[in-house]
Amino acid sequence: MRHVSRILASAVVTATFCLSSPAAHAETPPDTLIQAWQIDDIISLDPAEVFEFTASEILGNSYQPLVGYDVNNVSDIFGVVAESWSVSEDGKIFTFVIRPDMTFASGNPITAADAVFSLQRAVKLDKSPAFILTQFGLSADNVDQMVRQTGDMTFELEMDKAYAPTLLLYCLTATVGFVVDKELVMSNEANGDFGYEWLKTNYAGSGAFTIRDWRANEVVVLERNDAYSGEAPAMVRAIYRHIPEGATQRLLLEQGDIDIARNLGAEEIVALADNPEIKIESGAKGSIYYLGLSQKNENLAKPEVREAMKYLVDYQTIADTIMKGKVKVHQAFLPEGFLGALSETPYSLNVEKAKELLAQAGLADGFTVTMDTRNTPEITAIAEAIQQTMAQAGITMELIPGDGQQTLTKYRARNHDIYIGRWGPDYQDPHTNADTFARNPDNSDEATSKPLAWRNAWDIPEMTLAADAAVLEKDAGKRAEMYLALQREHQQTSPFVIMFQEIEVLGIRENVNGFIIGPSFNDNSFKKVTKSE
């Protein structure tokens, strides 16, 4: 079956690629959506492991969570695989009822056993996103008792504390909470791995599309799932082509070889603005761009150096030129749109102030440092701009380019000096970013929880306690004030130079309608895309 699907996918992609000749105006098939995107950050297709932008979007269109929310009003939470839920009087036990008559793409019925297996599996595998679930007191040792099936279509999830009421529900909308087909996954288990090696490159979901093929740094092919419980997509298939260069994407979009361009730079966006065959659509994302300064580096560990670097980024110029229309200056870890988000931007380029701080740190002559940089045109351009302004204060910054997988792997092993990154929230509760930027319960190399603060070796026991207190506050107003205070302290003292909030921009053929730009990447949806003639 797998071999056949690969042959089919290859034929589809080959036929599509043949449309790319510049000699004639091409047109994509009416039943196929073709997107150009830099997809080199895909490491896995397993919901228990996926933690990257591209794969999150792919899974958001091919798997289903227990619960979801309205992308235009994230406070409107509703059931997807779960029909309903209730909470115990002490606030620690959620009881879920699975919606009847739903099936996976395999034809297997969806039951409580699948939901329980999916959650238990994610905790036991303990991949990067597992902390989203383990923060509730779940562990490999206790998850079988804490997440327990109580009937064919019911199960309970018990937490160690009574957290803010919506926190668990928002966490279950993350990719790590997507429901996988237990029977199919376990039929491909090897050496007790819960089907992990198989699911890294295969599919076991129930979403609008199935994943038929993934070839690293080349293509991903999805096909319509005829067993999907929702409204059937108009598109028979959806294809992502790995095309990193914005200029190439623009050319293919103008020629009609692709339907959507995902990595257009500021110049390409301006150039396409007057093309009647192309429309530019955008939407605010929760993603933020930042620098992570490793505290294992003795120079970066000095508070004065951390603060100096925040004065050595020309935020507004980068936002107005390199990233024009694609970001806005933002300097706190909670993006606008979240409860308690801080909008203050106290830092701007100030070389003299930075030099004073470096002198206080005993580094008046500057120092040399490296920065790992994903080799996309925009990240490279931002990094080069920062390199130039850092040099004005005597900091020599060597850029180390790599693809998304290379730079992320190095960063997650905390083998970097500086990392220029883009972080998207995993769910729509403010704890999602506080948990990674402002919590580090164990700074040892052997830690089981590895948030961004850990990756940068920032040991913050007091701030961790403050973040822990905020997540237990049930009064929304008081909780917002707690996050504002946390962000102000973080802004001043952290080894994070937070720079921008993302505005996602798409170039789309005029006849393509219905693509939804959501606040998170797994909310981006092409389930309702149609093409007019």
XYZ file of C-alpha atoms in Angstrom:
533
model
C 0.000 0.000 0.000
C 2.768 2.407 0.952
C 4.743 1.575 -2.214
C 1.716 2.191 -4.404
C 0.965 5.541 -2.761
C 4.568 6.673 -3.285
C 4.357 5.831 -6.980
C 1.100 7.761 -7.255
C 2.537 10.739 -5.392
C 5.636 10.737 -7.562
C 3.529 10.743 -10.715
C 1.450 13.674 -9.444
C 4.490 15.707 -8.485
C 6.358 14.909 -11.702
C 3.375 16.002 -13.749
C 3.112 19.191 -11.719
C 6.804 19.996 -12.022
C 6.526 19.700 -15.796
C 4.275 22.744 -15.705
C 7.190 24.907 -14.604
C 8.617 25.698 -18.006
C 8.878 29.490 -18.426
C 8.048 29.138 -22.126
C 4.312 29.143 -21.585
C 1.748 30.342 -19.062
C 0.898 27.274 -17.000
C -2.119 26.459 -14.900
C -2.328 24.142 -11.924
C -4.937 21.336 -12.010
C -8.389 22.540 -10.891
C -8.580 19.876 -8.176
C -5.041 20.394 -6.797
C -3.641 23.104 -4.522
C 0.085 23.697 -5.024
C 2.040 25.811 -2.562
C 5.688 26.890 -2.664
C 7.288 27.099 0.771
C 10.631 26.511 2.422
C 9.912 23.179 4.133
C 13.387 22.190 5.307
C 12.323 22.404 8.961
C 10.322 19.171 8.761
C 11.922 16.602 11.070
C 9.006 14.242 11.606
C 5.313 13.712 10.792
C 4.543 12.081 14.149
C 2.152 14.265 16.218
C 4.046 13.230 19.351
C 7.211 14.783 17.923
C 6.200 17.595 15.556
C 7.276 20.967 16.906
C 8.076 22.934 13.758
C 6.074 25.428 11.693
C 5.683 23.530 8.423
C 4.874 20.134 9.895
C 2.424 21.748 12.334
C 0.434 23.171 9.425
C 0.499 19.842 7.598
C -0.794 18.011 10.674
C -3.436 20.679 11.277
C -4.951 19.727 7.915
C -4.536 15.966 8.260
C -5.228 15.113 11.927
C -7.960 16.118 14.357
C -7.671 17.238 17.997
C -10.046 16.470 20.834
C -11.038 20.147 20.959
C -10.620 23.209 18.761
C -11.403 26.932 18.750
C -12.683 29.615 16.418
C -9.607 31.204 14.791
C -11.417 34.556 14.779
C -12.357 34.268 18.460
C -10.008 31.900 20.279
C -12.101 32.085 23.462
C -14.777 30.068 21.614
C -13.628 26.500 22.362
C -15.592 23.581 20.907
C -15.374 19.813 20.611
C -13.863 18.083 17.567
C -13.143 14.427 18.326
C -14.593 15.047 21.787
C -18.335 15.632 21.785
C -18.361 17.078 25.307
C -16.402 17.315 28.553
C -16.943 18.072 32.215
C -14.698 19.050 35.135
C -14.749 17.656 38.671
C -15.584 19.898 41.615
C -11.937 20.100 42.688
C -10.951 21.182 39.149
C -8.432 18.372 38.680
C -10.269 15.737 36.606
C -11.628 16.254 33.090
C -14.061 13.668 31.713
C -14.285 13.521 27.911
C -16.986 11.935 25.755
C -15.893 10.934 22.240
C -18.131 11.919 19.340
C -19.887 8.848 17.869
C -19.605 7.501 14.318
C -16.204 8.997 13.465
C -13.529 7.003 11.656
C -9.855 7.267 10.796
C -8.700 7.328 7.182
C -7.908 3.624 7.615
C -11.579 2.901 8.256
C -11.019 2.112 11.932
C -13.601 3.708 14.260
C -12.432 6.457 16.628
C -12.981 5.478 20.253
C -11.797 6.556 23.685
C -9.021 3.969 23.389
C -7.453 5.999 20.571
C -7.565 9.268 22.519
C -6.101 7.637 25.629
C -3.400 5.905 23.586
C -2.470 9.152 21.807
C -1.964 11.064 25.059
C -0.195 8.225 26.865
C 2.038 7.631 23.849
C 3.085 11.284 23.613
C 4.046 11.374 27.281
C 5.963 8.083 27.144
C 7.859 8.972 23.967
C 8.858 12.264 25.638
C 9.762 14.135 22.445
C 10.119 17.928 22.257
C 6.408 18.853 22.682
C 5.742 16.363 25.502
C 6.084 19.136 28.114
C 2.743 20.531 26.931
C 1.175 17.463 28.576
C 3.690 16.678 31.326
C 3.206 20.155 32.839
C -0.047 18.776 34.266
C 1.831 16.279 36.412
C 1.767 13.483 33.831
C 4.843 11.279 33.482
C 5.815 8.015 31.851
C 5.428 6.358 35.251
C 1.918 7.633 36.052
C 0.243 8.459 32.734
C -1.515 5.073 32.522
C -3.239 5.912 35.802
C -3.782 9.628 35.139
C -5.215 9.228 31.607
C -7.641 6.347 31.882
C -10.399 4.901 29.735
C -13.741 4.631 31.545
C -15.914 3.338 28.699
C -15.879 2.676 24.973
C -16.373 6.377 24.289
C -15.306 8.028 27.550
C -12.061 8.689 29.386
C -10.693 10.784 32.234
C -7.607 12.964 32.430
C -6.439 13.758 35.942
C -4.066 16.654 36.678
C -1.850 17.225 39.701
C -3.344 20.689 40.359
C -6.424 22.729 39.547
C -5.007 24.864 36.753
C -6.667 27.866 35.103
C -9.807 26.328 33.551
C -9.025 26.752 29.840
C -5.337 25.790 30.032
C -5.790 22.051 29.488
C -8.293 22.584 26.676
C -5.951 24.935 24.828
C -3.084 22.479 25.310
C -5.152 19.728 23.707
C -5.456 21.840 20.548
C -1.680 21.555 20.039
C -0.320 18.947 17.619
C 0.894 16.793 20.519
C -2.784 16.326 21.441
C -3.905 15.133 17.992
C -5.630 11.756 17.987
C -3.839 8.902 16.203
C -5.189 5.524 15.046
C -4.091 3.113 17.801
C -4.679 -0.068 15.808
C -2.771 1.163 12.763
C 0.119 2.661 14.721
C 0.578 -0.399 16.957
C 0.481 -2.713 13.950
C 3.688 -0.955 12.916
C 5.362 -1.017 16.329
C 8.967 -2.205 16.473
C 10.915 -2.971 19.637
C 8.365 -1.293 21.886
C 8.603 2.103 20.137
C 4.817 2.735 19.975
C 5.118 2.875 16.184
C 7.424 5.888 16.394
C 9.867 4.982 13.607
C 6.953 4.227 11.282
C 4.876 7.307 12.100
C 7.812 9.661 11.544
C 7.207 9.247 7.803
C 3.695 7.775 7.629
C 0.131 8.744 8.515
C -2.501 7.570 10.998
C -5.054 10.358 11.287
C -8.645 11.345 10.584
C -8.353 14.879 9.192
C -9.544 16.382 5.930
C -6.420 15.205 4.088
C -4.135 12.188 4.340
C -0.358 12.490 4.064
C 0.706 10.402 1.070
C 4.342 11.350 0.588
C 7.132 13.382 2.157
C 10.522 13.755 0.539
C 12.815 15.854 2.684
C 13.677 19.257 1.211
C 11.634 18.432 -1.891
C 7.888 17.859 -1.572
C 4.948 16.885 0.622
C 1.814 15.439 -0.981
C -1.563 15.241 0.764
C -4.740 13.661 -0.624
C -8.377 14.128 0.269
C -9.574 11.804 3.045
C -12.857 10.298 1.903
C -13.533 9.086 5.460
C -13.333 12.619 6.915
C -16.247 13.431 9.232
C -16.458 17.065 8.196
C -17.283 18.759 4.927
C -15.308 17.155 2.110
C -12.566 19.425 0.707
C -12.981 20.594 -2.873
C -9.311 19.848 -3.521
C -8.455 16.220 -4.273
C -4.846 16.820 -3.315
C -2.592 19.479 -1.821
C 1.108 19.716 -2.617
C 3.906 21.627 -0.914
C 6.972 22.237 -3.082
C 10.244 23.093 -1.362
C 11.273 26.357 -3.029
C 13.247 28.548 -0.619
C 13.785 31.618 -2.790
C 11.098 34.296 -2.733
C 12.045 35.505 -6.207
C 11.560 32.017 -7.644
C 8.218 31.690 -5.857
C 7.105 34.994 -7.337
C 8.020 33.840 -10.859
C 6.186 30.534 -10.463
C 3.152 32.321 -9.026
C 3.013 34.783 -11.915
C 3.357 31.944 -14.424
C 0.570 29.981 -12.755
C 2.820 27.047 -11.846
C 1.821 27.372 -8.192
C -1.328 28.606 -6.475
C 0.192 30.101 -3.331
C 3.638 31.552 -2.543
C 4.565 31.368 1.141
C 8.024 32.958 1.384
C 7.679 36.210 -0.535
C 10.059 38.923 0.582
C 9.206 42.603 0.855
C 10.399 43.286 -2.709
C 8.296 40.472 -4.159
C 5.190 41.615 -2.276
C 5.555 45.146 -3.632
C 6.199 43.852 -7.153
C 3.050 41.695 -7.110
C 0.758 44.368 -5.680
C -0.355 45.619 -9.108
C -0.743 42.219 -10.756
C -4.498 41.635 -11.305
C -3.966 37.861 -11.372
C -2.462 37.848 -7.867
C -3.884 38.859 -4.499
C -1.900 39.467 -1.330
C -3.484 38.203 1.894
C -2.084 38.540 5.396
C -2.901 37.719 8.986
C -1.341 38.363 12.381
C 0.437 35.380 13.872
C 1.474 34.630 17.421
C 5.012 33.937 16.178
C 7.855 36.108 17.435
C 11.419 36.586 16.189
C 14.163 36.637 18.809
C 17.829 36.053 19.588
C 18.682 33.420 22.188
C 21.964 34.119 24.016
C 23.511 31.011 25.567
C 24.432 31.538 29.200
C 27.133 28.901 28.788
C 29.124 31.602 26.983
C 30.925 33.578 29.700
C 30.556 36.890 27.878
C 26.857 36.453 27.070
C 26.223 35.439 30.689
C 27.055 38.957 31.889
C 23.860 40.981 32.551
C 25.388 44.127 31.041
C 26.180 42.274 27.808
C 22.643 40.926 27.545
C 21.253 44.434 27.950
C 23.816 45.937 25.557
C 22.769 43.564 22.807
C 19.182 44.742 23.149
C 20.444 48.218 22.201
C 22.348 46.879 19.179
C 19.422 45.890 16.972
C 17.903 48.426 14.593
C 14.392 47.083 15.109
C 12.381 49.662 13.194
C 14.650 49.771 10.168
C 14.547 45.989 9.800
C 10.753 46.061 10.178
C 10.468 48.829 7.571
C 12.833 47.326 4.996
C 13.895 43.662 5.115
C 10.619 42.559 6.735
C 8.309 45.294 5.439
C 4.698 44.237 5.823
C 5.680 40.937 7.455
C 6.455 41.939 11.060
C 5.851 44.639 13.617
C 8.289 45.601 16.365
C 7.457 43.654 19.528
C 9.737 43.147 22.531
C 7.906 40.905 25.017
C 7.479 37.143 25.079
C 3.671 37.239 24.873
C 2.418 38.241 21.415
C -0.329 40.816 21.047
C -3.696 39.091 21.173
C -2.848 37.013 24.238
C -4.120 37.647 27.757
C -1.672 39.972 29.533
C 0.489 40.768 26.484
C 2.962 43.626 27.064
C 3.089 46.136 24.208
C 5.902 48.355 25.546
C 9.011 48.565 23.314
C 11.759 50.172 25.429
C 14.708 49.248 23.195
C 15.981 50.879 20.012
C 19.396 51.133 18.353
C 21.676 53.045 20.748
C 25.340 52.246 20.134
C 26.684 54.630 22.789
C 24.450 53.120 25.473
C 25.585 49.657 24.423
C 29.242 50.672 24.606
C 28.743 51.982 28.153
C 27.196 48.677 29.201
C 29.981 46.655 27.564
C 32.573 48.778 29.395
C 30.778 48.067 32.684
C 31.068 44.367 31.864
C 34.813 44.714 31.328
C 34.462 44.313 27.573
C 35.127 47.841 26.331
C 37.031 46.404 23.359
C 34.192 44.065 22.484
C 34.414 40.313 21.876
C 33.800 37.667 19.216
C 30.771 35.375 19.156
C 28.959 33.065 16.711
C 25.296 33.036 15.674
C 23.548 30.029 14.124
C 21.376 31.269 11.288
C 18.792 29.389 9.253
C 19.713 29.997 5.621
C 16.451 31.518 4.448
C 16.834 34.862 2.643
C 14.961 36.825 5.315
C 16.657 35.292 8.370
C 20.028 35.710 6.678
C 19.271 39.362 5.888
C 18.120 40.071 9.469
C 21.223 38.341 10.817
C 23.511 40.373 8.559
C 21.822 43.623 9.623
C 22.312 42.685 13.303
C 25.909 41.673 12.577
C 26.564 45.192 11.247
C 25.043 47.041 14.196
C 26.758 44.746 16.731
C 30.078 45.571 15.055
C 29.519 49.275 15.753
C 29.995 48.498 19.452
C 32.951 46.164 18.881
C 31.080 42.845 18.914
C 32.309 40.629 16.069
C 29.534 38.221 15.177
C 30.334 35.239 12.950
C 27.257 33.826 11.198
C 27.005 30.026 10.903
C 24.381 29.194 8.248
C 22.440 25.928 8.107
C 19.077 24.568 7.082
C 16.168 24.469 9.504
C 16.843 20.951 10.725
C 20.560 21.560 11.270
C 20.178 24.792 13.216
C 17.288 23.495 15.328
C 19.114 20.287 16.232
C 22.177 22.241 17.361
C 20.028 24.717 19.312
C 18.077 21.978 21.068
C 21.376 20.449 22.184
C 22.372 23.924 23.467
C 25.613 23.874 21.530
C 25.220 27.441 20.235
C 26.430 30.882 21.263
C 23.566 32.877 19.745
C 20.586 31.515 17.839
C 18.279 33.663 15.732
C 14.887 32.052 16.002
C 11.194 32.267 15.341
C 8.883 30.902 18.009
C 5.202 30.172 17.560
C 2.892 29.526 20.527
C 1.724 25.945 20.914
C -1.708 26.912 22.212
C -3.714 30.059 22.900
C -3.135 30.422 26.640
C -0.424 32.851 27.870
C 1.298 30.029 29.710
C 2.430 28.629 26.348
C 5.132 31.299 26.021
C 5.711 31.913 29.722
C 6.394 28.197 30.047
C 9.235 28.316 27.530
C 10.698 31.827 27.826
C 10.280 32.347 31.597
C 10.421 28.854 33.143
C 13.341 26.493 33.610
C 12.619 24.028 36.433
C 15.844 22.081 35.847
C 18.878 23.659 34.187
C 20.962 20.483 34.171
C 22.005 18.880 30.904
C 19.918 15.835 31.876
C 16.683 17.814 32.375
C 13.477 16.224 31.123
C 11.853 19.621 30.461
C 13.799 21.608 27.863
C 12.097 24.976 27.194
C 13.825 27.890 25.475
C 15.166 29.138 28.816
C 16.832 25.730 29.240
C 18.212 25.774 25.679
C 19.938 29.026 26.577
C 21.084 27.655 29.976
C 19.272 30.416 31.881
C 18.752 29.288 35.486
C 15.732 31.176 36.897
C 14.192 29.496 39.975
C 12.348 32.625 41.180
C 10.912 33.510 37.766
C 9.873 29.881 37.338
C 7.877 30.095 40.578
C 6.230 33.322 39.381
C 5.178 31.645 36.125
C 3.887 28.655 38.076
C 1.748 30.955 40.231
C 0.280 32.737 37.199
C -0.971 29.511 35.637
C -2.991 28.670 38.769
C -4.765 32.062 38.999
C -8.398 31.654 37.975
C -9.269 35.379 37.909
C -8.447 36.581 34.378
C -7.753 40.190 35.412
C -5.347 39.221 38.186
C -3.727 36.690 35.911
C -3.137 39.310 33.210
C -1.391 41.585 35.737
C 0.858 38.715 36.789
C 1.933 38.161 33.193
C 2.565 41.870 32.633
C 4.897 41.963 35.651
C 6.632 38.795 34.496
C 7.234 40.209 31.023
C 8.648 43.496 32.321
C 11.227 41.671 34.442
C 11.968 39.286 31.580
C 12.373 42.162 29.131
C 15.056 43.747 31.308
C 17.007 40.707 32.506
C 16.581 37.794 30.102
C 19.083 36.435 27.553
C 16.418 36.861 24.879
C 16.476 39.788 22.452
C 12.828 39.732 21.395
C 12.409 41.749 18.223
C 9.245 41.256 16.177
C 5.780 39.715 15.977
C 5.023 38.059 12.673
C 2.462 39.047 10.078
C 2.077 36.114 7.701
C 1.791 37.190 4.048
C 0.662 34.972 1.185
C 0.700 35.628 -2.529
C -2.340 33.812 -3.978
C -3.655 33.325 -7.514
C -6.846 35.329 -7.982
C -8.962 32.229 -8.656
C -7.990 30.543 -5.345
C -10.275 31.232 -2.380
C -10.814 29.990 1.142
C -7.303 29.693 2.596
C -7.501 30.522 6.313
C -4.561 32.214 8.033
C -4.887 31.301 11.699
C -3.107 32.649 14.783
C -0.976 29.473 15.028
C 0.493 27.509 12.150
C -1.569 24.404 12.848
C -4.590 26.736 12.439
C -3.628 27.577 8.842
C -6.230 25.702 6.828
C -6.817 24.855 3.180
C -9.695 22.460 3.900
C -12.189 24.853 2.320
C -10.056 26.094 -0.564
C -11.831 26.304 -3.915
C -10.750 27.368 -7.384
C -12.911 29.371 -9.740
C -12.543 29.133 -13.510
